[in-house]
PDB file of C-alpha atoms in Angstrom:
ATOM      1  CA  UNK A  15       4.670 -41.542  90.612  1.00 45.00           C
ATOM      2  CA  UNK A  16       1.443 -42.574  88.923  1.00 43.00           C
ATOM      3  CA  UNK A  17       0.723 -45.824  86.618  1.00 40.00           C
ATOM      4  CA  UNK A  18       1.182 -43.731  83.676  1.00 40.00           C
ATOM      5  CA  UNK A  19       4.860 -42.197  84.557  1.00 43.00           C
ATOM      6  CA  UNK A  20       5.618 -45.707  85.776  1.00 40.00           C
ATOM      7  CA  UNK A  21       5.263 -46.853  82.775  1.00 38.00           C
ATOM      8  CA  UNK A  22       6.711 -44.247  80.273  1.00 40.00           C
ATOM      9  CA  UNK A  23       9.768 -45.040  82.583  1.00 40.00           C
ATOM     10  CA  UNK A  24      10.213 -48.544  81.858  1.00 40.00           C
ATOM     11  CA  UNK A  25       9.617 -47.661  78.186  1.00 42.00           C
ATOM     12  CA  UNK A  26      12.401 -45.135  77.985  1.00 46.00           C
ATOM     13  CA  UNK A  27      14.300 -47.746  80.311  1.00 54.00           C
ATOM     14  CA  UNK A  28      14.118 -50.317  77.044  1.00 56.00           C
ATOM     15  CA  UNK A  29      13.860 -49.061  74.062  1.00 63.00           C
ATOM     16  CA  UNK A  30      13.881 -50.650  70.923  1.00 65.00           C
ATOM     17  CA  UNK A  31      15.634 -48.821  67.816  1.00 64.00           C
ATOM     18  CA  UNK A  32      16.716 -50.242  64.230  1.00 75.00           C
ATOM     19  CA  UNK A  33      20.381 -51.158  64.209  1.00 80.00           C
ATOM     20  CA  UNK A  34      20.929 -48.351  61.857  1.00 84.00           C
ATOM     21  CA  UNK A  35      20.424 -46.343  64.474  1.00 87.00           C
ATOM     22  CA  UNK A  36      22.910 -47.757  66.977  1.00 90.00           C
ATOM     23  CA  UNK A  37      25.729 -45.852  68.744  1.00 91.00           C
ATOM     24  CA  UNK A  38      28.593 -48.054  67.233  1.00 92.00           C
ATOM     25  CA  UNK A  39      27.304 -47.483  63.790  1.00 93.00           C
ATOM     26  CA  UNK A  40      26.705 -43.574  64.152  1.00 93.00           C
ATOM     27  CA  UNK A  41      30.015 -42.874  65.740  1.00 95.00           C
ATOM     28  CA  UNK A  42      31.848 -45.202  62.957  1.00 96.00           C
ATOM     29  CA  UNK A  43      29.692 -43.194  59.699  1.00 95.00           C
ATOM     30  CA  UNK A  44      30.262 -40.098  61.092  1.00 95.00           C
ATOM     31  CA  UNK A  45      33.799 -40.797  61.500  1.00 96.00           C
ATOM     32  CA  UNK A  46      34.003 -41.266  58.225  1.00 95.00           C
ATOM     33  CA  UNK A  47      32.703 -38.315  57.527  1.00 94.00           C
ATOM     34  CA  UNK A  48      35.633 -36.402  58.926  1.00 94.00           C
ATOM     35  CA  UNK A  49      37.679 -38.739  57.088  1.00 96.00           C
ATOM     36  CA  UNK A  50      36.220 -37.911  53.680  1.00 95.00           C
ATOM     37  CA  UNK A  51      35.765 -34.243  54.325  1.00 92.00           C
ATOM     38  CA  UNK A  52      39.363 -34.178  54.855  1.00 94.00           C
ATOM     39  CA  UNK A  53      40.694 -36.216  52.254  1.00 96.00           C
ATOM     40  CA  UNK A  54      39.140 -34.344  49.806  1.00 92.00           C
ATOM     41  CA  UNK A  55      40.354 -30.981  51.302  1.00 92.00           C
ATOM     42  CA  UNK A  56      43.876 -32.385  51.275  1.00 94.00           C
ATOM     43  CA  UNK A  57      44.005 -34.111  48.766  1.00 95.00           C
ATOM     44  CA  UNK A  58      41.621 -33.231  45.974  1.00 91.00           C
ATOM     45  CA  UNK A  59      42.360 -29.680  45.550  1.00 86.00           C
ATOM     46  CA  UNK A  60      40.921 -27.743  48.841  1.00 85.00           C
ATOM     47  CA  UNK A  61      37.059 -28.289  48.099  1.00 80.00           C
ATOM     48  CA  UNK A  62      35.317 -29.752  50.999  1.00 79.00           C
ATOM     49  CA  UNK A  63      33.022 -32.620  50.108  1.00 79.00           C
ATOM     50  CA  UNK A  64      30.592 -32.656  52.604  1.00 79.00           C
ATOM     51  CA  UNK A  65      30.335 -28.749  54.186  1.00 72.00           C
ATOM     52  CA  UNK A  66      27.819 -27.730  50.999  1.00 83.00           C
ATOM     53  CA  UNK A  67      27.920 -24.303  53.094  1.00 84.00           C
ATOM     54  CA  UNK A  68      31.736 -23.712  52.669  1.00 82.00           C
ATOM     55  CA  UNK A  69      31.583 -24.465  49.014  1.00 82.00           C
ATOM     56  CA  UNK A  70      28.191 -22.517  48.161  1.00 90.00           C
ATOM     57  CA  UNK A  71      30.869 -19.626  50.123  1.00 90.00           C
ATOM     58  CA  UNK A  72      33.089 -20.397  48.044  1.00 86.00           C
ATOM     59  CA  UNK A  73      31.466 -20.081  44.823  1.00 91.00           C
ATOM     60  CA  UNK A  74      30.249 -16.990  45.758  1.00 94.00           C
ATOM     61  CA  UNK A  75      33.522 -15.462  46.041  1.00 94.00           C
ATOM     62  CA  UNK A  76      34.540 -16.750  42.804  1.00 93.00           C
ATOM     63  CA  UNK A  77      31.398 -15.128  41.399  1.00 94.00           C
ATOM     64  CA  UNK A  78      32.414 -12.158  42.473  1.00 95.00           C
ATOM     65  CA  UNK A  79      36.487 -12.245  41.193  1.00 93.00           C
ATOM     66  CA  UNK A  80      35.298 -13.401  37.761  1.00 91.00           C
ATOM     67  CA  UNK A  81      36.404 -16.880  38.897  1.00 92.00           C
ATOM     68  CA  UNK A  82      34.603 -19.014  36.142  1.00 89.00           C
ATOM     69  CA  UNK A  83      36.149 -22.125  36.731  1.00 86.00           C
ATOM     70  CA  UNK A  84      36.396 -21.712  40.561  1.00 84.00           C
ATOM     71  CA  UNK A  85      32.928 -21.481  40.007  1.00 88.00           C
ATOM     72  CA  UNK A  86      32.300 -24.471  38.108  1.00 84.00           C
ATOM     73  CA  UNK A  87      34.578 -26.431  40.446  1.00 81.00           C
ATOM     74  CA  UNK A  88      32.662 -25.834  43.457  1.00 84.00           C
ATOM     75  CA  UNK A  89      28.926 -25.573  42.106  1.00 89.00           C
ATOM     76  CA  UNK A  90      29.258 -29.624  40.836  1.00 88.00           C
ATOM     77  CA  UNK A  91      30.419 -31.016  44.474  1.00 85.00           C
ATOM     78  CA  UNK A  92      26.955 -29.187  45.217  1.00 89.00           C
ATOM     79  CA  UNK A  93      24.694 -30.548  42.616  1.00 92.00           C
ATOM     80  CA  UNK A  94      26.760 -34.108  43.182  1.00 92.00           C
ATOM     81  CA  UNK A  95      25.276 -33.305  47.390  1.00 91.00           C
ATOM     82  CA  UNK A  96      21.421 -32.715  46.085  1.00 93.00           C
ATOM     83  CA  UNK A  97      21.702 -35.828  43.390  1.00 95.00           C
ATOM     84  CA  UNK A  98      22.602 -37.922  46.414  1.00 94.00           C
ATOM     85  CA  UNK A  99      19.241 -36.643  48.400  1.00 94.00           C
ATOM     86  CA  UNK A 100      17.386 -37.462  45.533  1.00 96.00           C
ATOM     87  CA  UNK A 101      19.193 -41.261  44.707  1.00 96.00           C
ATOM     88  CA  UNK A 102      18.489 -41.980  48.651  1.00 95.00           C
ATOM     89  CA  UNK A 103      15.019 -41.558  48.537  1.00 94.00           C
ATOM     90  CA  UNK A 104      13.658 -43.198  45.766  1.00 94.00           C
ATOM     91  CA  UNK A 105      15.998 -46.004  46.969  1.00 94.00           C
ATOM     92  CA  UNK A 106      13.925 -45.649  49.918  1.00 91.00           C
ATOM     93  CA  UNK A 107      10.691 -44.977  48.789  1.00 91.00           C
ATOM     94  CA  UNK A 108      11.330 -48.415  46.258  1.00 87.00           C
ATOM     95  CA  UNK A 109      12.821 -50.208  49.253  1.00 84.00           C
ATOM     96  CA  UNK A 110       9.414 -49.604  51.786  1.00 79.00           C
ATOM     97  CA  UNK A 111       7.639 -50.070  48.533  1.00 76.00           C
ATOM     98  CA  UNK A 112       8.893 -53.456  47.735  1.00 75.00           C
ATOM     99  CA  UNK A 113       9.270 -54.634  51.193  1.00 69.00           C
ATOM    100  CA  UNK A 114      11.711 -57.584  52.584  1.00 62.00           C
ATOM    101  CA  UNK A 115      14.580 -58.310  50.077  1.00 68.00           C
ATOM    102  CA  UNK A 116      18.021 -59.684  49.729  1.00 75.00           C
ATOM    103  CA  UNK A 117      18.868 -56.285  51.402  1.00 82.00           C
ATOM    104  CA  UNK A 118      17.591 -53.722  53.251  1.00 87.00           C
ATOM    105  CA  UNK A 119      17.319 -49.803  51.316  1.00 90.00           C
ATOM    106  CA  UNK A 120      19.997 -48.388  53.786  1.00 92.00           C
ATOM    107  CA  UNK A 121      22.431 -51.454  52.658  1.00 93.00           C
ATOM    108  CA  UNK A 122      22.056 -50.793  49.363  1.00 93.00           C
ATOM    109  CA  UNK A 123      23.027 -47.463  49.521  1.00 95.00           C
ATOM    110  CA  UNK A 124      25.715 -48.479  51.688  1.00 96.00           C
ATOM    111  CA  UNK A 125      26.835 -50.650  49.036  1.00 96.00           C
ATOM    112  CA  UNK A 126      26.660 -47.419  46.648  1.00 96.00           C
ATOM    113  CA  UNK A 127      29.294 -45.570  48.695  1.00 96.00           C
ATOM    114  CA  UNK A 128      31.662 -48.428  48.781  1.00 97.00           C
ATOM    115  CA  UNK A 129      31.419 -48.260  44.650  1.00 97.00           C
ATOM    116  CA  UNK A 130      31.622 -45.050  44.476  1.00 97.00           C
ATOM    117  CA  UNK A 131      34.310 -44.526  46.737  1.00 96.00           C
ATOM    118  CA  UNK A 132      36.492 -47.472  45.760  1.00 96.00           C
ATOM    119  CA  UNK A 133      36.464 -45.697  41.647  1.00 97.00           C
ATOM    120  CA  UNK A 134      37.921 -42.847  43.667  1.00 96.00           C
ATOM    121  CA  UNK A 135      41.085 -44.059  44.961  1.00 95.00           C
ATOM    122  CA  UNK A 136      41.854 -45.095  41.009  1.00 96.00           C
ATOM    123  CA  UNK A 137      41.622 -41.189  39.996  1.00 96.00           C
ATOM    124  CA  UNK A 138      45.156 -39.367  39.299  1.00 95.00           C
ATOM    125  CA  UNK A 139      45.270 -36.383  41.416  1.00 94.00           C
ATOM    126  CA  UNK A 140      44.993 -33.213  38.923  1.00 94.00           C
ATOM    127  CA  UNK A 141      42.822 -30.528  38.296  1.00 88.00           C
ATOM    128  CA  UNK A 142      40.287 -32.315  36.397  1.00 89.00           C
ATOM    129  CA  UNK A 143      40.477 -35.984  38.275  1.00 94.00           C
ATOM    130  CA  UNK A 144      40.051 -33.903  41.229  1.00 93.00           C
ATOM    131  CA  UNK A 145      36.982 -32.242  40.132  1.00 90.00           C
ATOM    132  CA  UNK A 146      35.989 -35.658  39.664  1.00 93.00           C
ATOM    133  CA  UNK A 147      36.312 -37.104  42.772  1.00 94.00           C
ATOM    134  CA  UNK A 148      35.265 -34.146  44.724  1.00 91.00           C
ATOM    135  CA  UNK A 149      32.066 -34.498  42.609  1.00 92.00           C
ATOM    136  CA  UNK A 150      31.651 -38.530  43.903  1.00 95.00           C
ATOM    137  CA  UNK A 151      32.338 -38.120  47.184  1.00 94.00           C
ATOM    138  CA  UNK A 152      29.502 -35.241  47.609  1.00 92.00           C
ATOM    139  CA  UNK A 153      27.318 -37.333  46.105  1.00 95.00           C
ATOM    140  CA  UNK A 154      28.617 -40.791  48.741  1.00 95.00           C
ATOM    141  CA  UNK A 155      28.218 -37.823  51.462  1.00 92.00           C
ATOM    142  CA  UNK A 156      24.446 -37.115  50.654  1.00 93.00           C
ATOM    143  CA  UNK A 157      23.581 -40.617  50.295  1.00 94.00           C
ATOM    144  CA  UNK A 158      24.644 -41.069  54.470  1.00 93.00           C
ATOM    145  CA  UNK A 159      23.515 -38.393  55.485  1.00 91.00           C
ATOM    146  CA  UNK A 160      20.154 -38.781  54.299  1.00 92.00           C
ATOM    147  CA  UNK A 161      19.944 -42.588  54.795  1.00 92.00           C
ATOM    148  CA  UNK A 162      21.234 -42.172  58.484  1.00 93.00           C
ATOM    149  CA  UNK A 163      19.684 -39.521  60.279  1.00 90.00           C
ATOM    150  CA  UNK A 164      19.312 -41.131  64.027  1.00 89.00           C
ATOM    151  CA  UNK A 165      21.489 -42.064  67.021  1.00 88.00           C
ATOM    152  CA  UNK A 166      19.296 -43.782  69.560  1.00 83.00           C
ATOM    153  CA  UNK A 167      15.984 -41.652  68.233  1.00 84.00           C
ATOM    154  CA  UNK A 168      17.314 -38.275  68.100  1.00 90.00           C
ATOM    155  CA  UNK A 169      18.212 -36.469  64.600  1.00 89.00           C
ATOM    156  CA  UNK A 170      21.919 -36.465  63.742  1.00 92.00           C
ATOM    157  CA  UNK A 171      24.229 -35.756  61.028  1.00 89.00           C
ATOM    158  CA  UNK A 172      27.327 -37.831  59.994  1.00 87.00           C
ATOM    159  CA  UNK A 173      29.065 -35.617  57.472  1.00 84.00           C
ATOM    160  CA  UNK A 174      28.881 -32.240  59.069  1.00 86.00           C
ATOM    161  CA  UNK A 175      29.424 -31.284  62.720  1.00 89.00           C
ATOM    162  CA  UNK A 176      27.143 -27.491  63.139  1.00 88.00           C
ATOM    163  CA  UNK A 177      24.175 -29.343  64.063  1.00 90.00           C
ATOM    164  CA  UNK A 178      25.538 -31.728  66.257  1.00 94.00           C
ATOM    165  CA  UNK A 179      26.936 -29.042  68.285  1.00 95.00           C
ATOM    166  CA  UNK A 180      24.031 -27.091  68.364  1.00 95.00           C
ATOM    167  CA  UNK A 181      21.835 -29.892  69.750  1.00 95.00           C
ATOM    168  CA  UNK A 182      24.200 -31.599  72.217  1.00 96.00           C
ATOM    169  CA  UNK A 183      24.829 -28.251  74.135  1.00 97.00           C
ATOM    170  CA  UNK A 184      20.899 -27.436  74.168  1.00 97.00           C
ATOM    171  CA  UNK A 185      20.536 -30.872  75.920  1.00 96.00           C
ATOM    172  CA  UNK A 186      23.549 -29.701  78.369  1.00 96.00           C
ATOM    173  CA  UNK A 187      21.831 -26.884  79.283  1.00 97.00           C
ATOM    174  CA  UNK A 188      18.591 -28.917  79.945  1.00 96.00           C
ATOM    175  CA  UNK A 189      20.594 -31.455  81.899  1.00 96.00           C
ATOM    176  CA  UNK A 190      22.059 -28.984  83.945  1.00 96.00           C
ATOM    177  CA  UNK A 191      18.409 -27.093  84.753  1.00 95.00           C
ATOM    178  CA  UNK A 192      16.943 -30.828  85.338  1.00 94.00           C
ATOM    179  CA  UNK A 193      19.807 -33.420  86.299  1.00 92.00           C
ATOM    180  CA  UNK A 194      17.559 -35.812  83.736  1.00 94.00           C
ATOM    181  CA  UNK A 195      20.486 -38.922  82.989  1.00 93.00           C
ATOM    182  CA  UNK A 196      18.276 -39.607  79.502  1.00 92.00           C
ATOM    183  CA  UNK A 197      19.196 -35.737  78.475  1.00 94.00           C
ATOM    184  CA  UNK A 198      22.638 -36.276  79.863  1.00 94.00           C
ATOM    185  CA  UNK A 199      23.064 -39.218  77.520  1.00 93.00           C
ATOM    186  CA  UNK A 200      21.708 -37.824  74.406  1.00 94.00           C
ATOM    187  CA  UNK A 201      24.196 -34.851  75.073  1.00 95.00           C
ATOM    188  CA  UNK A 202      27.330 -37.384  75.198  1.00 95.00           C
ATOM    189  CA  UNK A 203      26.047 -39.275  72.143  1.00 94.00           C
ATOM    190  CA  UNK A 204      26.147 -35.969  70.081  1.00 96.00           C
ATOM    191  CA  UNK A 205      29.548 -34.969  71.680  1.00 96.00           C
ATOM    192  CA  UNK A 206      30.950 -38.469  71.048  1.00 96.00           C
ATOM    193  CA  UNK A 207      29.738 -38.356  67.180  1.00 95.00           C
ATOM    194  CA  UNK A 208      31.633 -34.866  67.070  1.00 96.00           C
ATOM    195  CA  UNK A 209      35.108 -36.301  68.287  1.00 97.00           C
ATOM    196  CA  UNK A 210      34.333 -38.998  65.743  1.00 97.00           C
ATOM    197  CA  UNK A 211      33.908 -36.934  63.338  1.00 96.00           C
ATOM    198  CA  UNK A 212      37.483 -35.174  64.402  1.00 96.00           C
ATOM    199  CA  UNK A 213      39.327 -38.248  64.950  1.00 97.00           C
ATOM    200  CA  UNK A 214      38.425 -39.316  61.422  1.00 96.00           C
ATOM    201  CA  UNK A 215      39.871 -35.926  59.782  1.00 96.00           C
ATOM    202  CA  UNK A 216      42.873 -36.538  61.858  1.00 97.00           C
ATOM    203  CA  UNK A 217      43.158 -40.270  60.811  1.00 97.00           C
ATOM    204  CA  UNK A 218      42.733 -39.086  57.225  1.00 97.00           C
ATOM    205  CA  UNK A 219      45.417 -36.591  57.659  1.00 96.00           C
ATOM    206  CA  UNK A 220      48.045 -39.062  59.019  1.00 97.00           C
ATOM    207  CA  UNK A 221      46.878 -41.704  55.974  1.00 97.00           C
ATOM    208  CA  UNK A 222      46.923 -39.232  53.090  1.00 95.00           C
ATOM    209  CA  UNK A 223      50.867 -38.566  53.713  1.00 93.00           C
ATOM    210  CA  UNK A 224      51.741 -42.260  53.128  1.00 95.00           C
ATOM    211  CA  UNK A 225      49.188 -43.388  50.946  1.00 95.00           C
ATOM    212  CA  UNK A 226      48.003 -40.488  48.839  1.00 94.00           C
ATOM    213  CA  UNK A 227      44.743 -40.770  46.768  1.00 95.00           C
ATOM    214  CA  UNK A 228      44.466 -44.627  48.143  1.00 96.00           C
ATOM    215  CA  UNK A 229      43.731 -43.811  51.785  1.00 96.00           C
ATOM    216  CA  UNK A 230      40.406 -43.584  50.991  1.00 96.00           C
ATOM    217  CA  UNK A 231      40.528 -47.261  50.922  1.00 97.00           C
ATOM    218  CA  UNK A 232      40.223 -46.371  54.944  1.00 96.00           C
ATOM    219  CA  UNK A 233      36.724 -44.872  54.564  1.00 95.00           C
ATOM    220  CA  UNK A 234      35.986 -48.085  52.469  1.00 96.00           C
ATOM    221  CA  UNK A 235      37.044 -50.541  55.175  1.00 97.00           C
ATOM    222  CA  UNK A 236      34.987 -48.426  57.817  1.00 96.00           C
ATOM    223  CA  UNK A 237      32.147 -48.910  55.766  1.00 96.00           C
ATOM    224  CA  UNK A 238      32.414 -52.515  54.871  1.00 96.00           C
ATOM    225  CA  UNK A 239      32.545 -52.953  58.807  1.00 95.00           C
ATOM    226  CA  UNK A 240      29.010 -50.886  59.239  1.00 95.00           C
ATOM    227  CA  UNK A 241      27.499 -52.778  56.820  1.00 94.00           C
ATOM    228  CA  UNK A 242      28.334 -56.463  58.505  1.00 92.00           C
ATOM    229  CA  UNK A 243      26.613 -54.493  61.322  1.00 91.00           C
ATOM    230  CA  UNK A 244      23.585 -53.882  59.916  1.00 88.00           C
ATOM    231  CA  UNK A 245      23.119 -57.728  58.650  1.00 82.00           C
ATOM    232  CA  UNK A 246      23.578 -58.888  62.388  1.00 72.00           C
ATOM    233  CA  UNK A 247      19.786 -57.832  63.527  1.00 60.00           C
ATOM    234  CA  UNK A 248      17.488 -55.195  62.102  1.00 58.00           C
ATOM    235  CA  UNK A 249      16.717 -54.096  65.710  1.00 52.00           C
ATOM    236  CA  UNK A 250      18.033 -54.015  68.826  1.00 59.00           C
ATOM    237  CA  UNK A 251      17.581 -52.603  72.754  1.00 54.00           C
ATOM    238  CA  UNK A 252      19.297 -49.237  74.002  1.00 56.00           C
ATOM    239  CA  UNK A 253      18.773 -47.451  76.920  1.00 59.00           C
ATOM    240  CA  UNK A 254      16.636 -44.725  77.174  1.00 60.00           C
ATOM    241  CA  UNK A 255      15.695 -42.542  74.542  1.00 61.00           C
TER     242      UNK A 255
END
C-alpha cells in the first residue's frame, strides 16, 4: 500500500460528519416516517402522507372515474409535499445566509414539524378534518426529507423506503464482488433505516387503536428527542464512510 492509500484509509477510518447525519438520528426520523405514513393511512381516511407516488396514482384513477373530490383530496397532500421542499430551502438558504444563531436551519424546521404536527392531533377525524391533516403532515414529511438527506455521507430518505432499498442492495452486491467492510456497512445502515421505517408503521398501528387521532403525539415525542440530539454537538466521528 502506498502513502496515498495509507492515508485515504485512516481518513475513511475517522470520519467526521454533522450530527444530523448520525445513525441514531436517521434511524429515529425515518422511523417516524413509517409512523406518520401510517397514521394517516389509518386514520385520516386511506391517503398516504408521505408516498407522493401512491397518491399522484391515486388521483389518476379518480381522474379517470369522474372522481372530483377524490381528486381534490389527494392532489392537496401533493402540493402540501412540494410547499414543504420549497419552506426547507429558503429556511436553508436564510439559515447559511445568516450564519450562527440561536438555532441551527435543520432545528428550526424541526421545530416546524413539532407545530405542525402537535395542531394535528386536535383535528376531529371526518372527511374534511382529515383532508386537513393529511394536507399538514405532507407538508411535516417534505420538510425531513429535504432537511435530512444523509446517514454517515451517503443519500437517504426518511419518509419513503424505494430508494433505500434500491441503494442498500446495490452496495450488497458490491460487498459481495469485493468483501469491502465500508460497503458492508453502508448496506446495513440503509437496511436498518428500512426496519425503522417498518417498526414505526407497526408502532403507529398498535397506538392508533388506543389513542386515535392523539397517537401522533408519538411522532412528536420522537422528534423532540432528535432535536435534544442535534443541540449536543454539531459534529461528531463515525467510522468509515
Amino acid at each position: 500500500m502506498n502513502q496515498t492509500q495509507h492515508t485515504e484509509v485512516q481518513r475513511s477510518e475517522n470520519a467526521t460528519v454533522q450530527s444530523s447525519e448520525a445513525m441514531r438520528v436517521g434511524l429515529l426520523l425515518t422511523l417516524t416516517g413509517g409512523f406518520l405514513d401510517a397514521y394517516t393511512y389509518l386514520v385520516r381516511g386511506h391517503v398516504f402522507a408521505n408516498a407522493q407516488t401512491g397518491n399522484i396514482v391515486m388521483m389518476g384513477v379518480d381522474i379517470a372515474q369522474g372522481n372530483w373530490w377524490g381528486v381534490g383530496r389527494y392532489l392537496l397532500p401533493v402540493l402540501a409535499f412540494v410547499a414543504g421542499v420549497l419552506l426547507a430551502e429558503t429556511i436553508r438558504a436564510h439559515g447559511k445566509a445568516q450564519g450562527g444563531g440561536v438555532l441551527h436551519w435543520r432545528q428550526w424546521v424541526l421545530c416546524i414539524e413539532l407545530v405542525v404536527l402537535a395542531a394535528v392531533s386536535f383535528m376531529p377525524v371526518n372527511d374534511i378534518w382529515n383532508t386537513v391533516a393529511n394536507v399538514c403532515v405532507s407538508f411535516v414529511c417534505s420538510l425531513q426529507v429535504q432537511s435530512f438527506r444523509k446517514v454517515h455521507g451517503r443519500a437517504y430518505a426518511t419518509t419513503m423506503c424505494t430508494g433505500n432499498l434500491r441503494s442498500g442492495t446495490e452496495l450488497l452486491v458490491q460487498y459481495l464482488h469485493s468483501g469491502d467492510r465500508v460497503l458492508r456497512m453502508h448496506m446495513i445502515n440503509y437496511y436498518g433505516v428500512i426496519l425503522a421505517f417498518l417498526v414505526g408503521a407497526a408502532i403507529s398501528a398498535l397506538a392508533v387503536g388506543p389513542l386515535g387521532a392523539k397517537a401522533i403525539w408519538l411522532g412528536c415525542l420522537v422528534l423532540a428527542v432528535v432535536l435534544g440530539m442535534l443541540f449536543s454537538s454539531e459534529w461528531e466521528t463515525v467510522g468509515p464512510v
